[in-house]
Amino acid sequence: MAARTVLILGGTRDAREVAGLLVQKGVDVVTSLAGVTAAPEHPAGRLRLGGFGGAGGLAAYLAAAQVALVIDATHPFAAQIARNAHEACRAAGVPLLRLERPAWQPAEGDRWIAAASAEEAAGILPEGARVLLTIGRKEVAPFFARAGLSGIARMIEEPPVAVPPGWSLVRARPPFSLQQEIDLLSAQAISHLVSKNAGGRLGREKIAAAKALQLPVVMIARPARPDVPLSGSVEALVEAVARLLSP
Ligand code: NAP
């Protein structure tokens, strides 16, 4: 593949895999991270950190860095950067591809309760529920605000709000094995798991653990994202990139 600059909007394991494969093929890759995680895992290629300053800032960056193609490989719940990428690429005339694994689907034996948002999920939980909250750091406030809930909030960095009595913070970075997840749910007497529907092969262990223990899972649906060409796997995305970059 030609050595033209590809910008990967990252922050996911998939984004790191894409960066590794494209660098192997001789592509000049810059991965962009929001800069939220203190010690992020470094992908292959170049790295830039921090927000761009909205869609306008991103469009200016695309021009200045002579970016030939943008890959949005951010998490399915990172809706703002996805909107910004769509708007900036349209304004700058730069093609945009998105990597998005299919959402998880409930199977026989799963006890899922659908929620449209974190706020709705917090409201759905029954009084007295003991929760394993695995939704990251940004949206924990509605759970912490409900006096009748307690449990474990697991995330990589500190949350932006104080952790109330009854809740414990577990600072940990995935992956977690099925056995680790079963042990945590059992040891903490968890009654409900709360998860975002991230999709993909990683992160499903907690769902499988809840199923094994017959626990209900409050599953938060993905937010709406802009309509851009999607690849459902790292391999499919790398093929799409090769087609776009070939002379
Ligand atoms: P968000 O709400 O969509 O974005 C908020 C702002 O953060 C954006 O407007 C942008 O700032 C900046 N930003 C986000 N991703 C960026 C990137 N890759 N490079 C440069 N700036 C970025 O995103 P979020 O939900 O806070 O997620 C932040 C990062 O964490 C994302 O990269 C995402 O892939 C990763 N992540 C998120 C989740 C989740 O559940 N939300 C889970 C795992 C990983 P400017 O407007 O200033 O450009």
CSV table of C-alpha atoms in Angstrom, one decimal, residues 17-136:
chain,number,residue,atom,x,y,z
A,17,GLU,CA,-4.9,-4.0,15.7
A,18,VAL,CA,-5.7,-1.9,12.6
A,19,ALA,CA,-2.7,0.3,13.3
A,20,GLY,CA,-0.4,-2.8,13.5
A,21,LEU,CA,-1.7,-4.3,10.3
A,22,LEU,CA,-1.5,-1.0,8.3
A,23,VAL,CA,2.0,-0.2,9.6
A,24,GLN,CA,3.1,-3.7,8.5
A,25,LYS,CA,1.8,-2.9,5.0
A,26,GLY,CA,4.0,0.3,4.9
A,27,VAL,CA,1.2,2.8,5.6
A,28,ASP,CA,2.0,6.0,7.5
A,29,VAL,CA,-0.4,5.7,10.4
A,30,VAL,CA,-1.2,8.3,13.1
A,31,THR,CA,-3.4,7.1,15.9
A,32,SER,CA,-5.3,9.7,17.8
A,33,LEU,CA,-6.4,9.2,21.4
A,34,ALA,CA,-8.6,11.4,23.5
A,35,GLY,CA,-5.9,11.5,26.2
A,36,VAL,CA,-8.3,10.3,29.0
A,37,THR,CA,-6.3,7.2,30.0
A,38,ALA,CA,-3.1,8.1,31.9
A,39,ALA,CA,-0.9,5.3,30.5
A,40,PRO,CA,-2.5,4.1,27.2
A,41,GLU,CA,-1.2,1.1,25.3
A,42,HIS,CA,0.9,2.5,22.4
A,43,PRO,CA,-0.2,1.3,18.9
A,44,ALA,CA,2.2,0.8,16.1
A,45,GLY,CA,3.0,4.0,14.1
A,46,ARG,CA,2.7,7.6,15.3
A,47,LEU,CA,0.6,8.7,18.2
A,48,ARG,CA,-1.2,12.0,18.9
A,49,LEU,CA,-3.1,12.8,22.1
A,50,GLY,CA,-6.0,15.0,23.1
A,51,GLY,CA,-9.1,16.5,21.5
A,52,PHE,CA,-9.0,18.4,18.2
A,53,GLY,CA,-11.3,21.1,19.4
A,54,GLY,CA,-14.5,19.9,17.7
A,55,ALA,CA,-15.2,19.1,14.1
A,56,GLY,CA,-13.6,22.4,12.9
A,57,GLY,CA,-10.4,21.6,14.7
A,58,LEU,CA,-10.4,18.1,13.3
A,59,ALA,CA,-10.9,19.4,9.7
A,60,ALA,CA,-8.0,21.8,10.2
A,61,TYR,CA,-5.8,18.9,11.4
A,62,LEU,CA,-6.7,16.8,8.4
A,63,ALA,CA,-5.5,19.5,6.1
A,64,ALA,CA,-2.4,20.4,8.0
A,65,ALA,CA,-1.3,16.7,8.4
A,66,GLN,CA,-2.3,15.9,4.8
A,67,VAL,CA,-4.4,13.0,5.9
A,68,ALA,CA,-5.6,10.8,2.9
A,69,LEU,CA,-8.1,8.7,4.9
A,70,VAL,CA,-9.7,8.6,8.3
A,71,ILE,CA,-10.6,5.4,10.1
A,72,ASP,CA,-13.1,5.9,13.0
A,73,ALA,CA,-12.2,2.9,15.2
A,74,THR,CA,-13.5,4.5,18.4
A,75,HIS,CA,-15.8,2.7,20.8
A,76,PRO,CA,-19.5,2.4,19.7
A,77,PHE,CA,-20.5,4.6,22.7
A,78,ALA,CA,-18.1,7.5,21.7
A,79,ALA,CA,-20.8,9.3,19.8
A,80,GLN,CA,-19.4,12.8,19.8
A,81,ILE,CA,-16.1,12.0,18.1
A,82,ALA,CA,-18.0,9.9,15.5
A,83,ARG,CA,-20.2,12.9,14.7
A,84,ASN,CA,-17.1,15.2,14.5
A,85,ALA,CA,-15.3,12.8,12.2
A,86,HIS,CA,-18.2,12.6,9.9
A,87,GLU,CA,-18.6,16.4,9.7
A,88,ALA,CA,-14.8,17.1,9.4
A,89,CYS,CA,-14.2,14.5,6.7
A,90,ARG,CA,-17.2,15.9,4.7
A,91,ALA,CA,-15.9,19.5,5.0
A,92,ALA,CA,-12.3,18.5,4.2
A,93,GLY,CA,-13.2,16.0,1.4
A,94,VAL,CA,-11.3,13.2,3.1
A,95,PRO,CA,-12.8,9.6,2.9
A,96,LEU,CA,-14.0,8.1,6.2
A,97,LEU,CA,-14.4,4.5,7.1
A,98,ARG,CA,-15.7,3.1,10.4
A,99,LEU,CA,-14.9,-0.1,12.2
A,100,GLU,CA,-17.9,-1.3,14.1
A,101,ARG,CA,-18.3,-4.8,15.4
A,102,PRO,CA,-21.9,-6.1,15.3
A,103,ALA,CA,-23.8,-5.6,18.6
A,104,TRP,CA,-24.2,-8.5,21.0
A,105,GLN,CA,-27.5,-10.4,20.8
A,106,PRO,CA,-29.1,-12.3,23.7
A,107,ALA,CA,-29.1,-16.0,23.3
A,108,GLU,CA,-31.1,-18.8,25.0
A,109,GLY,CA,-30.6,-18.5,28.8
A,110,ASP,CA,-29.5,-14.8,28.8
A,111,ARG,CA,-31.6,-12.6,31.1
A,112,TRP,CA,-31.2,-9.2,29.5
A,113,ILE,CA,-33.2,-6.1,30.4
A,114,ALA,CA,-32.9,-3.5,27.6
A,115,ALA,CA,-32.1,0.2,28.5
A,116,ALA,CA,-31.7,3.0,26.0
A,117,SER,CA,-29.3,5.0,28.1
A,118,ALA,CA,-27.3,4.9,31.4
A,119,GLU,CA,-30.0,7.1,33.0
A,120,GLU,CA,-32.7,4.6,32.0
A,121,ALA,CA,-30.5,1.7,33.2
A,122,ALA,CA,-30.1,3.3,36.6
A,123,GLY,CA,-33.9,3.8,36.9
A,124,ILE,CA,-34.6,0.2,35.8
A,125,LEU,CA,-32.6,-1.5,38.6
A,126,PRO,CA,-34.8,-2.7,41.5
A,127,GLU,CA,-34.4,-1.1,45.0
A,128,GLY,CA,-31.6,-2.9,46.9
A,129,ALA,CA,-29.9,-4.2,43.8
A,130,ARG,CA,-26.2,-5.0,44.2
A,131,VAL,CA,-24.6,-4.0,40.9
A,132,LEU,CA,-21.5,-4.7,38.9
A,133,LEU,CA,-21.3,-1.5,36.8
A,134,THR,CA,-19.0,-1.9,33.8
A,135,ILE,CA,-19.8,1.2,31.7
A,136,GLY,CA,-16.6,3.2,32.1
